[in-house]
Coordinates of C-alpha atoms and ligand atoms in Angstrom, one line a residue:
Chain A
M242 CA 7.2 38.5 6.9
I243 CA 5.8 35.0 7.4
K244 CA 2.5 34.4 5.8
V245 CA -0.2 33.3 8.2
W246 CA -2.9 31.0 7.0
K247 CA -6.0 30.4 9.3
V248 CA -8.2 27.4 8.8
E249 CA -10.3 25.0 10.8
V250 CA -8.7 21.8 9.6
A251 CA -5.2 21.4 8.2
V252 CA -4.3 18.2 6.5
V253 CA -0.7 17.3 5.9
G254 CA 0.0 15.0 2.9
G255 CA -1.9 14.6 -0.3
G256 CA -1.9 10.9 -0.7
A257 CA -5.0 8.7 -0.5
A258 CA -5.3 9.2 3.2
G259 CA -4.9 13.0 3.1
M260 CA -7.2 13.5 0.2
A261 CA -10.0 11.4 1.7
A262 CA -9.6 13.1 5.1
A263 CA -9.6 16.6 3.6
A264 CA -12.7 15.9 1.4
A265 CA -14.6 14.5 4.4
A266 CA -13.7 17.3 6.7
A267 CA -14.9 19.9 4.1
R268 CA -18.1 18.0 3.5
E269 CA -18.7 18.4 7.3
G270 CA -18.6 22.1 6.7
A271 CA -15.1 22.9 8.0
S272 CA -12.7 25.1 6.1
V273 CA -9.8 22.8 5.0
L274 CA -6.3 23.4 3.8
L275 CA -4.3 20.4 2.4
L276 CA -0.6 20.8 2.3
E277 CA 1.4 18.6 -0.1
R278 CA 5.2 18.8 -0.8
N279 CA 4.8 17.5 -4.3
T280 CA 3.4 19.4 -7.3
C281 CA 0.6 16.9 -7.7
L282 CA -1.7 14.8 -5.4
G283 CA -1.9 11.1 -5.1
G284 CA 1.2 10.2 -3.1
V285 CA 2.5 6.7 -3.8
L286 CA -0.6 6.0 -6.0
D287 CA 1.0 7.9 -8.8
Q288 CA 3.7 5.4 -9.3
C289 CA 1.6 2.3 -8.7
I290 CA 0.4 1.8 -12.3
H291 CA -0.7 -1.8 -11.8
P292 CA -4.4 -2.7 -11.2
G293 CA -5.6 -3.8 -7.8
F294 CA -7.0 -0.6 -6.3
G295 CA -10.6 0.4 -5.5
L296 CA -12.5 -2.9 -5.4
H297 CA -14.2 -2.0 -2.2
R298 CA -14.6 1.7 -2.6
Y299 CA -15.5 2.0 -6.3
K300 CA -16.5 -1.7 -7.0
E301 CA -14.0 -1.7 -9.9
E302 CA -10.5 -2.7 -10.2
L303 CA -8.5 0.5 -10.9
T304 CA -4.8 1.3 -11.2
G305 CA -3.2 3.7 -8.7
P306 CA -3.4 6.8 -10.9
E307 CA -7.0 6.1 -11.7
F308 CA -7.9 5.7 -8.0
A309 CA -6.0 9.0 -7.2
F310 CA -8.0 10.7 -10.0
R311 CA -11.4 9.6 -8.4
L312 CA -10.3 10.9 -5.0
H313 CA -9.1 14.1 -6.5
T314 CA -12.5 14.6 -8.1
E315 CA -14.2 14.1 -4.7
L316 CA -11.7 16.7 -3.2
E317 CA -12.5 19.3 -5.9
K318 CA -16.3 18.8 -5.3
A319 CA -15.8 19.3 -1.6
R320 CA -13.9 22.6 -2.2
V321 CA -10.7 22.0 -0.4
E322 CA -7.9 24.5 -0.7
V323 CA -4.7 22.8 -1.7
A324 CA -1.2 24.2 -1.1
F325 CA 1.1 22.4 -3.6
S326 CA 4.9 22.4 -3.2
H327 CA 4.5 23.1 0.5
T328 CA 6.6 20.9 2.8
V329 CA 5.7 20.9 6.4
I330 CA 8.9 21.3 8.6
N331 CA 7.5 21.7 12.1
V332 CA 4.4 21.0 14.1
N333 CA 3.9 22.9 17.4
P334 CA 3.6 20.4 20.2
Q335 CA 1.4 22.7 22.2
K336 CA -1.3 23.7 19.7
P337 CA -2.5 23.0 16.2
E338 CA 0.1 25.2 14.4
I339 CA 2.2 24.1 11.5
L340 CA 5.2 25.6 9.8
A341 CA 5.7 24.9 6.1
V342 CA 8.1 26.0 3.3
G343 CA 6.5 26.8 0.0
P344 CA 7.7 28.5 -3.2
N345 CA 7.2 31.9 -1.6
G346 CA 9.0 31.1 1.7
L347 CA 7.7 30.2 5.1
V348 CA 4.0 29.8 5.9
R349 CA 2.5 29.5 9.3
V350 CA -0.8 27.6 9.4
Q351 CA -3.0 28.2 12.4
A352 CA -5.7 25.5 12.6
K353 CA -8.1 24.0 15.1
A354 CA -7.3 20.4 14.2
V355 CA -4.5 18.8 12.2
V356 CA -4.7 15.5 10.3
W357 CA -1.3 13.9 9.7
A358 CA -1.2 11.8 6.5
C359 CA 2.4 11.8 5.4
G360 CA 2.6 8.1 4.4
A361 CA 5.6 5.9 5.1
W362 CA 9.3 5.7 4.1
E363 CA 11.1 2.6 2.9
R364 CA 13.7 0.8 5.1
P365 CA 17.0 1.4 3.3
L366 CA 20.1 -0.7 3.0
G367 CA 21.6 0.9 6.1
H368 CA 19.0 -0.8 8.3
L369 CA 20.0 -4.3 7.2
L370 CA 23.7 -4.3 8.2
I371 CA 24.6 -6.5 5.3
P372 CA 28.4 -7.0 5.1
G373 CA 30.3 -6.1 1.9
T374 CA 30.9 -3.1 -0.3
R375 CA 28.5 -0.3 -1.1
P376 CA 28.5 -0.1 -4.9
A377 CA 25.9 1.5 -7.2
G378 CA 23.0 -0.7 -8.2
I379 CA 21.2 -1.0 -4.9
F380 CA 17.7 0.5 -4.8
T381 CA 14.7 0.5 -2.5
A382 CA 11.6 -1.0 -4.4
G383 CA 9.6 2.2 -4.2
L384 CA 12.5 4.2 -5.7
A385 CA 13.0 1.6 -8.5
Q386 CA 9.2 1.8 -9.1
R387 CA 9.5 5.6 -9.4
L388 CA 12.4 5.4 -11.9
V389 CA 10.7 2.8 -14.1
N390 CA 7.1 4.1 -14.0
I391 CA 7.5 7.8 -13.8
H392 CA 10.8 8.6 -15.3
G393 CA 11.1 5.7 -17.8
L394 CA 14.5 4.6 -16.6
L395 CA 15.5 0.9 -16.1
P396 CA 17.8 0.7 -13.1
G397 CA 19.4 -2.6 -14.1
R398 CA 19.5 -5.7 -16.3
R399 CA 19.9 -8.6 -13.9
V400 CA 18.0 -8.1 -10.7
L401 CA 17.6 -9.8 -7.3
I402 CA 14.8 -8.7 -5.1
L403 CA 15.2 -8.9 -1.3
G404 CA 12.0 -9.1 0.5
S405 CA 8.7 -10.5 -0.7
G406 CA 6.3 -7.8 0.4
D407 CA 3.8 -6.6 -2.2
I408 CA 6.1 -3.8 -3.5
G409 CA 8.9 -6.4 -4.1
L410 CA 6.6 -8.8 -5.9
I411 CA 5.1 -6.1 -8.1
M412 CA 8.5 -4.8 -9.0
A413 CA 9.6 -8.3 -9.9
R414 CA 6.9 -8.4 -12.5
R415 CA 7.6 -4.9 -13.6
F416 CA 11.3 -5.5 -14.2
H417 CA 10.4 -8.7 -16.0
L418 CA 7.9 -7.0 -18.3
E419 CA 10.4 -4.2 -19.1
G420 CA 13.0 -6.8 -20.3
A421 CA 15.3 -7.2 -17.3
E422 CA 16.1 -10.6 -16.0
V423 CA 14.8 -11.2 -12.4
V424 CA 16.8 -14.0 -10.9
G425 CA 14.5 -14.3 -8.0
V426 CA 13.0 -12.9 -4.8
A427 CA 14.7 -13.8 -1.5
E428 CA 12.6 -13.9 1.7
I429 CA 14.0 -14.5 5.1
K430 CA 10.7 -15.8 6.5
P431 CA 9.3 -19.2 5.8
F432 CA 6.2 -17.6 4.1
P433 CA 5.9 -14.7 1.5
G434 CA 5.4 -11.2 2.9
G435 CA 2.9 -10.1 0.3
L436 CA -0.6 -11.1 -0.8
L437 CA -0.9 -14.6 -2.3
R438 CA -2.5 -13.1 -5.4
N439 CA 0.7 -11.1 -6.0
V440 CA 2.8 -14.2 -5.6
R441 CA 0.6 -15.8 -8.2
Q442 CA 0.3 -13.0 -10.7
C443 CA 3.7 -11.4 -10.3
L444 CA 6.1 -14.4 -9.8
E445 CA 4.4 -17.7 -10.8
D446 CA 3.0 -16.1 -14.0
Y447 CA 6.5 -15.3 -15.2
G448 CA 8.4 -18.2 -13.7
I449 CA 10.3 -16.0 -11.3
P450 CA 11.6 -18.1 -8.3
L451 CA 10.8 -17.3 -4.7
F452 CA 13.5 -18.4 -2.3
L453 CA 12.0 -18.7 1.2
R454 CA 14.2 -18.8 4.4
T455 CA 16.9 -17.1 2.4
T456 CA 18.6 -13.8 2.7
V457 CA 21.6 -11.8 1.3
S458 CA 24.7 -12.2 3.5
E459 CA 27.2 -10.2 1.4
I460 CA 27.3 -7.6 -1.3
H461 CA 30.0 -7.6 -3.9
G462 CA 31.3 -5.1 -6.4
R463 CA 33.3 -1.9 -6.4
D464 CA 31.7 0.7 -8.6
R465 CA 28.7 -1.2 -9.7
L466 CA 27.1 -4.2 -8.0
T467 CA 28.6 -7.5 -9.4
G468 CA 26.7 -10.0 -7.3
V469 CA 25.4 -11.0 -3.9
T470 CA 25.8 -14.0 -1.7
L471 CA 22.6 -15.7 -0.8
V472 CA 22.4 -17.8 2.4
E473 CA 19.7 -20.0 3.9
V474 CA 18.4 -19.4 7.4
D475 CA 17.0 -21.8 10.1
E476 CA 13.8 -21.6 12.1
Q477 CA 15.4 -19.1 14.5
G478 CA 16.4 -16.8 11.5
K479 CA 20.1 -17.7 11.9
T480 CA 22.1 -18.2 8.8
I481 CA 23.1 -21.9 8.1
P482 CA 26.8 -22.1 7.4
G483 CA 27.7 -23.9 4.1
T484 CA 24.5 -22.8 2.3
E485 CA 26.1 -19.7 0.8
R486 CA 25.9 -19.3 -3.0
F487 CA 27.1 -16.4 -5.1
I488 CA 24.6 -14.9 -7.6
K489 CA 25.7 -12.6 -10.4
V490 CA 23.4 -9.6 -10.5
D491 CA 23.9 -5.9 -11.3
T492 CA 21.0 -4.7 -9.3
L493 CA 19.6 -5.4 -5.8
V494 CA 16.1 -4.2 -5.0
L495 CA 15.2 -3.9 -1.3
S496 CA 11.6 -4.5 -0.4
V497 CA 12.1 -4.9 3.3
G498 CA 9.4 -2.9 4.9
L499 CA 7.8 0.6 5.3
I500 CA 8.0 2.7 8.4
P501 CA 5.3 5.4 9.2
E502 CA 6.6 8.9 8.4
I503 CA 6.1 10.7 11.8
R504 CA 9.6 12.1 12.3
L505 CA 8.2 15.6 13.0
L506 CA 5.9 14.2 15.6
E507 CA 8.2 11.8 17.4
G508 CA 9.4 14.3 20.0
F509 CA 6.0 14.8 21.5
L510 CA 3.9 11.7 20.7
S511 CA 4.1 8.3 22.2
C512 CA 4.5 5.6 19.6
D513 CA 3.7 2.0 19.3
H514 CA 6.9 -0.1 19.4
V515 CA 5.7 -2.7 16.9
Q516 CA 4.4 -0.7 13.9
R517 CA 6.3 2.4 14.8
G518 CA 3.3 4.7 14.3
P519 CA 1.7 6.9 17.0
R520 CA -0.8 5.5 19.5
V521 CA -4.4 6.6 18.6
N522 CA -7.9 6.0 19.9
S523 CA -10.8 4.8 17.8
F524 CA -11.4 8.3 16.5
W525 CA -7.8 8.2 15.1
Q526 CA -6.9 10.8 17.6
T527 CA -3.5 10.9 19.3
E528 CA -2.9 11.9 23.0
H529 CA -3.1 15.5 21.7
P530 CA -6.8 15.6 20.9
W531 CA -6.3 18.1 18.0
L532 CA -3.9 15.8 16.2
F533 CA -5.2 12.9 14.1
V534 CA -3.0 10.5 12.2
V535 CA -4.2 8.4 9.2
G536 CA -3.0 6.2 6.4
N537 CA 0.5 4.6 6.2
A538 CA 1.7 7.3 8.7
L539 CA -0.3 5.4 11.3
V540 CA 0.3 1.8 10.3
V541 CA 1.2 0.3 6.9
F542 CA -2.1 -0.8 5.4
D543 CA -2.5 -3.3 2.6
L544 CA -5.3 -1.7 0.7
V545 CA -5.8 1.8 -0.4
D546 CA -9.6 1.3 0.1
T547 CA -9.0 0.9 3.8
V548 CA -6.6 3.9 3.8
A549 CA -9.3 6.1 2.2
A550 CA -12.1 4.8 4.6
V551 CA -10.0 5.5 7.7
G552 CA -8.9 8.9 6.3
E553 CA -12.5 9.8 5.8
E554 CA -13.5 8.9 9.3
A555 CA -10.6 10.9 10.8
G556 CA -11.5 13.9 8.5
R557 CA -15.0 13.9 9.9
F558 CA -13.8 13.7 13.5
A559 CA -11.2 16.4 12.9
A560 CA -14.0 18.7 11.6
R561 CA -16.2 18.0 14.6
F562 CA -13.3 18.6 16.9
A563 CA -12.5 21.9 15.1
C564 CA -16.1 23.0 15.6
G565 CA -15.9 22.3 19.3
E566 CA -18.4 19.4 19.1
M567 CA -15.9 16.9 20.5
Q568 CA -13.2 16.9 23.2
G569 CA -10.6 14.4 24.2
E570 CA -12.9 11.6 25.1
P571 CA -12.1 9.2 27.9
C572 CA -10.7 5.9 26.5
V573 CA -10.2 2.3 27.4
P574 CA -6.8 1.1 26.4
L575 CA -6.5 -1.9 24.1
K576 CA -3.5 -4.1 24.6
R577 CA -1.8 -6.5 22.2
G578 CA -2.2 -10.1 23.3
Q579 CA -1.0 -13.4 22.0
N580 CA 0.0 -13.7 18.3
V581 CA -0.9 -10.1 17.5
A582 CA 1.6 -8.0 15.6
A583 CA 0.4 -4.7 14.2
L584 CA -2.6 -3.2 16.0
V585 CA -4.6 0.1 15.7
P586 CA -6.2 1.8 17.4
Q587 CA -4.7 1.3 20.8
A588 CA -7.7 2.6 22.8
F589 CA -11.5 2.6 22.4
I590 CA -14.0 5.2 23.2
P591 CA -16.8 3.3 25.0
G592 CA -20.2 3.7 23.5
E593 CA -18.9 4.7 20.0
P594 CA -18.7 2.3 17.0
A595 CA -15.1 1.3 16.4
R596 CA -12.9 -0.3 13.7
L597 CA -9.9 -2.3 14.6
F598 CA -7.0 -3.5 12.4
L599 CA -4.5 -6.1 13.3
R600 CA -1.9 -8.4 11.8
V601 CA -1.1 -11.9 13.0
I602 CA 2.6 -12.8 13.7
R603 CA 2.5 -15.9 11.5
P604 CA 0.0 -17.7 9.3
F605 CA -2.9 -19.5 11.0
P606 CA -5.3 -21.7 8.9
K607 CA -7.9 -21.3 11.6
A608 CA -7.9 -19.1 14.7
R609 CA -10.2 -17.4 17.1
V610 CA -9.8 -13.6 17.5
K611 CA -10.9 -12.5 20.9
I612 CA -11.3 -9.1 22.5
S613 CA -12.7 -9.9 25.9
P614 CA -15.4 -9.3 26.8
V615 CA -16.9 -7.9 23.6
Y616 CA -15.8 -10.0 20.6
S617 CA -14.9 -13.6 19.9
K618 CA -15.0 -15.1 16.4
V619 CA -13.2 -17.8 14.4
H620 CA -11.4 -16.5 11.3
L621 CA -10.1 -18.7 8.5
G622 CA -6.8 -18.3 6.7
L623 CA -5.2 -15.6 8.7
R624 CA -1.9 -14.4 7.2
P625 CA 0.6 -11.7 8.3
A626 CA 0.3 -10.1 4.8
E627 CA -3.4 -9.6 5.2
M628 CA -4.7 -7.2 7.8
V629 CA -7.7 -8.3 9.8
E630 CA -10.5 -5.7 10.1
I631 CA -13.0 -6.0 13.0
R632 CA -15.9 -3.7 13.5
L633 CA -17.5 -3.2 16.8
S634 CA -20.9 -1.7 17.3
S635 CA -21.5 1.1 19.8
E636 CA -23.4 -1.5 22.0
A637 CA -20.3 -3.7 22.0
T638 CA -17.9 -0.9 23.0
A639 CA -20.3 0.4 25.6
E640 CA -19.6 -2.9 27.5
L641 CA -16.0 -1.8 27.8
Q642 CA -17.1 1.1 30.0
R643 CA -16.6 -1.0 33.2
C644 CA -13.2 -2.3 32.1
S645 CA -9.9 -0.7 32.9
E646 CA -8.4 -2.2 29.7
A647 CA -9.1 -4.8 26.9
T648 CA -6.8 -7.2 25.2
V649 CA -6.8 -8.6 21.7
E650 CA -5.7 -12.2 21.3
V651 CA -5.5 -14.7 18.5
H652 CA -5.7 -18.4 19.5
P653 CA -5.1 -21.1 16.9
Q654 CA -8.0 -23.6 16.6
Chain B
M252 CA -4.8 -28.8 -8.5
R253 CA -4.3 -25.9 -6.2
L254 CA -4.7 -22.3 -7.4
V255 CA -4.8 -18.9 -5.7
C256 CA -7.7 -16.8 -6.9
I257 CA -6.5 -13.4 -8.0
A258 CA -9.9 -11.8 -8.7
C259 CA -9.8 -9.9 -5.4
P260 CA -7.3 -9.2 -2.5
L261 CA -8.7 -12.0 -0.3
G262 CA -6.7 -14.5 -2.4
C263 CA -8.8 -17.6 -1.7
E264 CA -6.9 -20.9 -2.2
L265 CA -8.9 -22.9 -4.6
L266 CA -8.9 -26.7 -5.1
V267 CA -9.6 -27.5 -8.7
R268 CA -10.5 -31.0 -9.9
E269 CA -11.6 -32.4 -13.2
D270 CA -14.3 -35.0 -13.0
S271 CA -15.5 -36.6 -16.3
G272 CA -14.9 -33.4 -18.3
R273 CA -16.4 -31.0 -15.7
V274 CA -14.2 -28.6 -13.7
L275 CA -15.1 -28.6 -9.9
V276 CA -13.9 -25.8 -7.8
Q277 CA -13.7 -25.7 -4.0
G278 CA -12.5 -23.0 -1.5
N279 CA -13.9 -20.0 -3.3
R280 CA -15.7 -17.4 -1.2
C281 CA -17.7 -16.1 -4.1
T282 CA -18.7 -17.0 -7.6
R283 CA -15.9 -15.0 -9.3
G284 CA -13.5 -17.6 -7.9
E285 CA -15.2 -20.4 -9.9
A286 CA -15.1 -18.4 -13.1
Y287 CA -11.5 -17.5 -12.5
A288 CA -10.5 -21.2 -12.0
R289 CA -12.3 -22.3 -15.1
E290 CA -10.6 -19.7 -17.2
E291 CA -7.2 -20.4 -15.6
M292 CA -7.5 -24.1 -16.6
T293 CA -8.2 -23.3 -20.2
D294 CA -6.8 -19.9 -21.3
P295 CA -5.4 -17.8 -18.4
K296 CA -6.0 -14.0 -18.9
R297 CA -4.6 -11.0 -17.2
V298 CA -5.1 -7.2 -17.3
L299 CA -1.8 -5.8 -18.5
A300 CA -0.6 -2.5 -17.0
T301 CA 2.5 -0.7 -18.3
S302 CA 3.5 2.6 -19.7
V303 CA 4.0 4.2 -23.1
K304 CA 6.5 6.9 -24.2
V305 CA 5.0 10.4 -24.6
L306 CA 6.4 13.1 -26.9
G307 CA 6.2 16.7 -25.7
G308 CA 4.6 15.9 -22.3
D309 CA 5.2 17.2 -18.8
Y310 CA 5.9 13.5 -18.0
P311 CA 8.0 11.3 -20.2
L312 CA 5.5 8.4 -19.9
V313 CA 1.8 7.8 -19.7
S314 CA 0.6 4.8 -17.7
V315 CA -1.7 2.5 -19.6
R316 CA -3.7 -0.7 -19.1
T317 CA -5.8 -3.0 -21.2
D318 CA -9.6 -2.5 -20.8
R319 CA -10.1 -6.2 -20.3
P320 CA -7.9 -9.2 -19.5
V321 CA -5.8 -10.4 -22.4
P322 CA -4.5 -14.0 -22.9
K323 CA -1.3 -14.4 -20.8
R324 CA 0.4 -16.1 -23.7
L325 CA 0.2 -12.9 -25.7
I326 CA 1.8 -10.7 -23.1
P327 CA 5.4 -10.9 -24.3
E328 CA 4.3 -10.0 -27.8
I329 CA 2.1 -7.1 -26.6
M330 CA 4.9 -5.7 -24.5
A331 CA 7.3 -5.8 -27.4
F332 CA 4.7 -3.9 -29.5
I333 CA 3.9 -1.3 -26.8
R334 CA 7.7 -0.6 -26.5
T335 CA 7.6 0.7 -30.1
L336 CA 4.7 3.1 -29.5
R337 CA 5.0 6.9 -29.1
V338 CA 2.1 9.2 -28.3
E339 CA 1.9 12.9 -28.7
A340 CA 0.9 15.0 -25.6
P341 CA -1.6 15.9 -24.3
V342 CA -3.0 12.6 -23.3
E343 CA -6.3 12.4 -21.4
L344 CA -7.2 9.8 -18.7
G345 CA -9.2 7.1 -20.5
Q346 CA -8.0 8.0 -24.0
I347 CA -7.7 5.0 -26.3
I348 CA -4.0 4.5 -27.2
V349 CA -4.6 1.4 -29.3
E350 CA -8.0 0.1 -30.5
D351 CA -7.3 -3.6 -30.8
L352 CA -4.1 -4.9 -29.3
L353 CA -2.7 -7.6 -31.6
G354 CA -6.2 -8.9 -32.5
S355 CA -7.0 -9.7 -28.9
G356 CA -10.0 -7.3 -29.0
A357 CA -8.7 -5.4 -26.0
K358 CA -8.2 -1.6 -26.1
L359 CA -5.1 0.0 -24.5
L360 CA -6.3 2.9 -22.3
A361 CA -4.4 5.8 -20.7
T362 CA -4.7 5.7 -16.9
R363 CA -3.5 9.2 -16.3
T364 CA -3.5 12.6 -17.8
V365 CA -0.3 14.0 -19.3
R366 CA -0.3 17.7 -20.2
R367 CA 1.8 19.3 -22.9
A368 CA 5.1 20.7 -21.6
D369 CA 5.4 24.4 -22.5
Ligands
LIG917 C1 4.2 -0.5 -4.5 C2 2.9 -0.4 -3.8 C3 1.9 -1.2 -4.3 C4 0.6 -1.1 -3.7 N1 -0.4 -1.9 -4.3 C5 -1.7 -1.8 -3.8 C6 -2.7 -2.5 -4.5 O1 -2.5 -3.2 -5.4 N2 -4.0 -2.3 -4.0 C7 -4.2 -1.4 -2.9 O2 -5.4 -1.3 -2.5 N3 -3.2 -0.8 -2.3 C8 -1.9 -0.9 -2.7 N4 -0.9 -0.2 -2.1 C9 -1.2 0.5 -0.8 C10 -1.7 1.9 -1.0 O3 -1.3 2.4 -2.2 C11 -1.2 2.8 0.1 O4 -1.5 2.1 1.3 C12 -1.8 4.2 0.1 O5 -1.8 4.8 -1.2 C13 -1.1 5.0 1.1 O6 -1.6 6.3 1.2 P1 -1.1 7.4 2.2 O7 -1.9 8.6 1.9 O8 -1.1 6.9 3.6 O9 0.4 7.7 1.9 P2 1.1 8.3 0.6 O10 0.5 7.9 -0.7 O11 2.6 7.9 0.8 O12 1.0 9.9 0.8 C14 1.7 10.7 1.6 C15 1.8 12.0 1.0 O13 2.3 12.9 2.0 C16 3.2 13.8 1.4 N5 4.1 14.3 2.5 C17 5.0 13.6 3.2 N6 5.7 14.3 4.1 C18 5.2 15.6 3.9 C19 5.5 16.9 4.5 N7 6.4 17.0 5.5 N8 4.9 18.0 4.0 C20 4.0 17.9 3.0 N9 3.6 16.7 2.4 C21 4.2 15.6 2.9 C22 3.9 13.0 0.3 O14 4.4 13.8 -0.7 C23 2.7 12.1 -0.2 O15 2.0 12.8 -1.2 C24 0.4 -0.3 -2.6 C25 1.4 0.5 -2.1 C26 2.6 0.5 -2.7 C27 3.7 1.3 -2.1
LIG918 S1 -13.1 -16.4 -4.8 FE1 -14.1 -14.5 -4.6 S2 -13.6 -13.8 -2.5 FE2 -12.1 -15.4 -3.0 S3 -10.3 -14.3 -3.9 FE3 -11.7 -14.9 -5.6 S4 -12.9 -13.1 -6.0 FE4 -12.1 -12.9 -3.9

C-alpha cells in the first residue's frame, strides 16, 4: 500500500531555496512537508566550504555549511516536517500531487501548493562535443568539489579548468591549496564568467593564469587523461587555426554552466529558452497556479542570499494560495529586449510589488536599464556574471495595468 | 594601480595611488573598500577555508576556516600544518580546532558539525 501524506504546502528540495520557502510557508501558518533526496539539508551549500555567503541576509561573511546551519535553525523553529532520503519521481500535471520514493517505499503527497526547489545540474562533457578520446580524469567542477571537500579525495595532480564561472575559479584555488598544480583556467569568452572578486582571490592570489578567448579543442589519453589541446578563438567564437598548443594534464575540470533541474516538470510547463527554467510571474508562480519554482531550479542565481530571499517570498505566496487567499492572478507579460540574457520573472501582477532579476549579454561600463513605462535608470559596471536586481513598487506595477506587455532593455550610455 | 575589492560580491574596481606617502583610493562604493586597498598595499590578508581530517566521524572531513583574515604570505605554511592535523569526532560547529595558527593570532574554527559514526 502506498503511504499517503496530506499537507497544505509540499516543498521539493532542501537546499537554500527549499529551506527558506518551507520555513516561510510554515510561518504563514500552513502545514509544510519538505522532501529531500539526501540524508541532510543544505544542498550545494554543504560542499561550498569557502566564505562568501550571507553578507546580505546575516550581515556576516559565512561559509556554505554555516549558512545552511542558520537556515536549518530557522526551519526547525518554524516546525517544518522534513522527509529525508525521499526522492520525488513524479509530479501530477493536473493537481498538486507528488510521488516520491523513500526508505519505506513509495509515498504519495497530496498538497494544495507545491514549491519546486531542486537546484541545478552541471553541464557535462557530452554537451561540449570536444573531439578526442574519453579517458578517466574528466570531472565537472561540482563533482570535483564534492570529492575534495566532502570525501577528502584529490581527483588529480595537474589540472586544467575549462570555464571561468565561480565554481571553476573556486575549484582552481581549492586544487592549488590542496597541493595540485593548476596550469590555468581557459575561458572561451573575452571576459571571465565569474565574479571579479573570485578572479582576484582565487587566481591572481596564487598566480594561476586565466586564458581568455581560449578553449579545449581536443582531449588526449587512453586510460587516463594525458593532456588537452588548447586553441584560441576569434570574436565570433570560431577557433583560430595555428594557435593550437598541447598541455600536459592528468585532470580536466569542467565549469561550463548549470542548468535548472526541472526535468520532471518539462512535459507540462513552458520554459524560457535562454535560462532553461520555467516561466513564472512575479509571485514565482508557473502557469499552473499551484506550482511555484524557486532557487537555481528557476534561474542560476549568483548569491545564496538572493536564493533564500526569493524562496521565502515564494513560500509565503504558496501558503496563501494553499489557504485559498490567492488565485491565478491576471498578468502582464514581460519580454526580453536588447542586451538582456537571463530574465525572471517573465510576467508581472499589476498593482503588486515585484522583483526582477536579469543578466546582460556582455559587460557594459555604463548602461540604462529600461522597462517602459515604469522604470528607467542608469547602472554602472554591468557584467554578465553579476545579476541585476530591480525592485518595482506596487504603484509602479499598477501602471502596467493598461499595457498588453512590457519589455526590459539595456542601452549602453 | 588597479585592484578589485573583494570585501563583498559587488567587486568594485579600485584605483589606488600613492601621493607623498598617503594612499588614495577611488572607485569604492563603501568605506570597506578603502580599508581593503590600504591593507592590500601593505600586508594582504585572507580568510582561509579548508578542511581537516576527522577520526571516527560520520564524515571523513570537517570544514574549517580562520576566524579572521590571516596574512596571505603565511597561507602555504598554514596549509602544510593543517594537513598534519587530525581531530577526534564529534566536532561541533564553531569548535576551536587550533587556538593560534602559527603565531598569526587567528583561531581555526569548525564550520560544520561531524557526529561520531556508530
Ligand atoms: C561552487 C559554488 C560556489 C558558490 N559560491 C557562492 C558564494 O560564494 N556566495 C553565494 O552567496 N553563493 C554562492 N553560490 C550559490 C549558492 O550556493 C546557490 O545559488 C544556492 O545554494 C542554490 O540553492 P538551491 O536551493 O536553489 O539549490 P541546491 O542547493 O542545489 O538544492 C537543491 C536540493 O534539491 C534536492 N533535490 C533535487 N532533486 C530532487 C528530487 N527529485 N527529490 C528530492 N530532492 C531533490 C537536492 O538534493 C538538493 O538538496 C555558489 C554555488 C556553487 C555551486
Ligand atoms: S568597496 Fe564596498 S561595495 Fe565595493 S566591493 Fe568593496 S565592500 Fe563591496
